[in-house]
Every structure is written in C-alpha cells, then in structure tokens.
Amino acid sequence: MLKETTSKALWEKLESIYASKSLINRLCWKMELYQLKMEIAKNLHDHINHFNQLVCQLLNVNEIFFDEEQAVLLLASLPMSYKSLVQILLVGKTPLKLDEVTSALRENERMMKNENINIESHVLVAQHSEQGRNNSWR
C-alpha cells in the first residue's frame, strides 16, 4: 500500500483487499445460515438469537432478505419435534412474517414448559401420596 501514490490508487488497493474478505465472509455467513439446524437439546431462545445474529451480519454487508424468506429459513432450521407447529404455521397464513413466527415459537415453548411443570407437580403429588399410604400401613 505504501507504493500507491494517489488516493484513488490507494482506495482501489484497499477495496481489492477488503472487498474480497467481505465477499468471503458474506458467503460463509450465508452458508452457515442456510445450513443452520437447531440441536434437539438446545434452547430455542439461543437458537433464535444465533439465527438473528447471522441475518444481521448478512444485512450489514448489504445482503437482501425478505421477511418471508427469513421466516422460512428459521422454520427449516428447527428439529423434527417442531414439525407439527411448522406445518401449522406454513399452512395457516401467507405471507409468513418473521416476528409472527418467532412469537408463535416462543409461545409454544412457554406452553410446553408450563405443561412440563404441571406434569412434574402431578408426579410429585402422586409420589407424596404413595409414600403416605406406604407409611400408614406400617
């Protein structure tokens, strides 16, 4: 770069060096986004955050994503345990909107956690009741 004598030549040199890196970054981020899969044991909130980070990185390098495309990519990244919810969202409303899909996923997650808490509390009550019966027979 020290060999460049004009600001135009220096700018072109810098552009040739850094433009290729941003192209490589953009392509790597795109590949990561298109191949993104949520692990079964992974937290949905963390997965959505990672998805949003990738989309933001791509938007920052002037990649264009329509809202519906982002929603479909997010749904496609979910494990099979979300299959019925994904099908409902795909069939239920067109066009898909990312914020609506994200809200539906988070609401589903919240309901599943509440259901698990209720099941666990019923199990604890049943175990406690069983222990009480066993102790009364002694």
Short mmCIF file of C-alpha atoms in Angstrom, two decimals:
data_model
loop_
_atom_site.label_atom_id
_atom_site.label_comp_id
_atom_site.label_asym_id
_atom_site.label_seq_id
_atom_site.Cartn_x
_atom_site.Cartn_y
_atom_site.Cartn_z
CA MET A 1 0.00 0.00 0.00
CA LEU A 2 2.92 2.32 0.56
CA LYS A 3 3.69 2.06 -3.16
CA GLU A 4 0.42 3.76 -4.10
CA THR A 5 0.91 7.42 -4.90
CA THR A 6 -2.65 8.67 -5.35
CA SER A 7 -5.63 8.45 -3.07
CA LYS A 8 -7.59 6.77 -5.87
CA ALA A 9 -4.96 4.06 -6.28
CA LEU A 10 -4.78 3.57 -2.52
CA TRP A 11 -8.59 3.32 -2.32
CA GLU A 12 -8.66 0.73 -5.13
CA LYS A 13 -5.91 -1.28 -3.43
CA LEU A 14 -7.76 -1.24 -0.09
CA GLU A 15 -11.01 -2.14 -1.81
CA SER A 16 -9.42 -5.11 -3.59
CA ILE A 17 -8.01 -6.41 -0.30
CA TYR A 18 -11.06 -5.93 1.92
CA ALA A 19 -13.85 -6.42 -0.61
CA SER A 20 -12.77 -9.99 -1.23
CA LYS A 21 -12.74 -10.68 2.52
CA SER A 22 -16.24 -9.28 2.93
CA LEU A 23 -17.37 -11.42 -0.02
CA ILE A 24 -15.87 -14.48 1.64
CA ASN A 25 -17.47 -13.52 4.96
CA ARG A 26 -20.81 -12.95 3.27
CA LEU A 27 -20.70 -16.34 1.56
CA CYS A 28 -19.62 -18.10 4.76
CA TRP A 29 -22.41 -16.46 6.75
CA LYS A 30 -24.92 -17.38 4.05
CA MET A 31 -23.79 -20.99 4.09
CA GLU A 32 -23.97 -21.07 7.88
CA LEU A 33 -27.48 -19.59 7.80
CA TYR A 34 -28.74 -21.99 5.13
CA GLN A 35 -27.25 -24.99 6.94
CA LEU A 36 -28.31 -23.88 10.42
CA LYS A 37 -30.04 -26.64 12.40
CA MET A 38 -31.20 -26.40 15.98
CA GLU A 39 -29.84 -29.20 18.13
CA ILE A 40 -32.55 -31.16 19.92
CA ALA A 41 -31.34 -30.29 23.43
CA LYS A 42 -30.55 -26.66 22.56
CA ASN A 43 -32.57 -23.77 23.96
CA LEU A 44 -34.98 -22.23 21.41
CA HIS A 45 -34.16 -18.72 22.63
CA ASP A 46 -30.43 -19.28 21.97
CA HIS A 47 -31.18 -20.72 18.55
CA ILE A 48 -33.32 -17.74 17.54
CA ASN A 49 -30.60 -15.36 18.79
CA HIS A 50 -27.96 -17.18 16.72
CA PHE A 51 -30.26 -17.08 13.69
CA ASN A 52 -30.82 -13.33 14.16
CA GLN A 53 -27.07 -12.71 14.52
CA LEU A 54 -26.40 -14.40 11.19
CA VAL A 55 -29.17 -12.44 9.49
CA CYS A 56 -27.85 -9.16 10.97
CA GLN A 57 -24.32 -9.91 9.80
CA LEU A 58 -25.64 -10.50 6.30
CA LEU A 59 -27.82 -7.40 6.34
CA ASN A 60 -24.77 -5.37 7.42
CA VAL A 61 -22.96 -6.43 4.24
CA ASN A 62 -25.97 -5.40 2.14
CA GLU A 63 -27.45 -8.86 1.68
CA ILE A 64 -31.16 -8.63 1.00
CA PHE A 65 -33.59 -10.93 2.80
CA PHE A 66 -37.33 -10.68 2.54
CA ASP A 67 -39.23 -11.19 5.77
CA GLU A 68 -40.94 -14.34 4.49
CA GLU A 69 -37.58 -15.84 3.44
CA GLN A 70 -36.22 -15.28 6.94
CA ALA A 71 -39.32 -16.90 8.46
CA VAL A 72 -38.99 -19.96 6.21
CA LEU A 73 -35.27 -20.28 6.97
CA LEU A 74 -35.98 -20.17 10.70
CA LEU A 75 -38.72 -22.81 10.41
CA ALA A 76 -36.46 -25.01 8.27
CA SER A 77 -33.75 -24.85 10.94
CA LEU A 78 -35.95 -26.44 13.62
CA PRO A 79 -35.73 -30.11 14.64
CA MET A 80 -38.43 -32.68 13.87
CA SER A 81 -40.00 -32.16 17.30
CA TYR A 82 -41.37 -28.87 15.91
CA LYS A 83 -42.77 -30.48 12.75
CA SER A 84 -46.47 -30.11 13.59
CA LEU A 85 -46.06 -26.47 14.63
CA VAL A 86 -44.04 -25.75 11.47
CA GLN A 87 -46.77 -27.30 9.32
CA ILE A 88 -49.47 -25.27 11.06
CA LEU A 89 -47.50 -22.05 10.53
CA LEU A 90 -46.77 -22.84 6.88
CA VAL A 91 -50.37 -23.68 6.04
CA GLY A 92 -52.07 -21.21 8.34
CA LYS A 93 -51.11 -17.83 6.98
CA THR A 94 -49.48 -16.34 3.96
CA PRO A 95 -47.29 -14.43 3.71
CA LEU A 96 -45.26 -15.54 6.69
CA LYS A 97 -43.76 -12.84 8.87
CA LEU A 98 -40.63 -13.47 10.90
CA ASP A 99 -41.88 -11.69 14.02
CA GLU A 100 -45.13 -13.71 13.99
CA VAL A 101 -43.24 -16.99 13.51
CA THR A 102 -40.81 -16.08 16.31
CA SER A 103 -43.70 -15.15 18.62
CA ALA A 104 -45.50 -18.42 17.85
CA LEU A 105 -42.34 -20.43 18.55
CA ARG A 106 -41.71 -18.64 21.84
CA GLU A 107 -45.34 -19.03 22.91
CA ASN A 108 -45.21 -22.74 22.07
CA GLU A 109 -42.02 -23.07 24.11
CA ARG A 110 -43.64 -21.28 27.06
CA MET A 111 -46.71 -23.52 26.91
CA MET A 112 -44.54 -26.64 26.74
CA LYS A 113 -42.58 -25.52 29.82
CA ASN A 114 -45.82 -24.86 31.72
CA GLU A 115 -47.14 -28.26 30.70
CA ASN A 116 -43.94 -29.93 31.91
CA ILE A 117 -44.17 -28.07 35.23
CA ASN A 118 -47.78 -29.25 35.66
CA ILE A 119 -46.83 -32.85 34.85
CA GLU A 120 -43.90 -32.72 37.29
CA SER A 121 -46.11 -31.32 40.06
CA HIS A 122 -48.69 -34.09 39.47
CA VAL A 123 -45.92 -36.68 39.67
CA LEU A 124 -44.65 -35.18 42.94
CA VAL A 125 -48.16 -35.18 44.42
CA ALA A 126 -48.66 -38.80 43.36
CA GLN A 127 -45.29 -39.81 44.83
CA HIS A 128 -46.03 -37.99 48.08
CA SER A 129 -49.46 -39.59 48.29
CA GLU A 130 -47.95 -43.03 47.61
CA GLN A 131 -45.34 -42.53 50.34
CA GLY A 132 -48.09 -41.53 52.77
CA ARG A 133 -50.02 -44.70 52.02
CA ASN A 134 -46.93 -46.86 52.42
CA ASN A 135 -46.10 -45.28 55.79
CA SER A 136 -49.66 -45.72 57.09
CA TRP A 137 -49.55 -49.49 56.50
CA ARG A 138 -46.53 -49.95 58.74
#
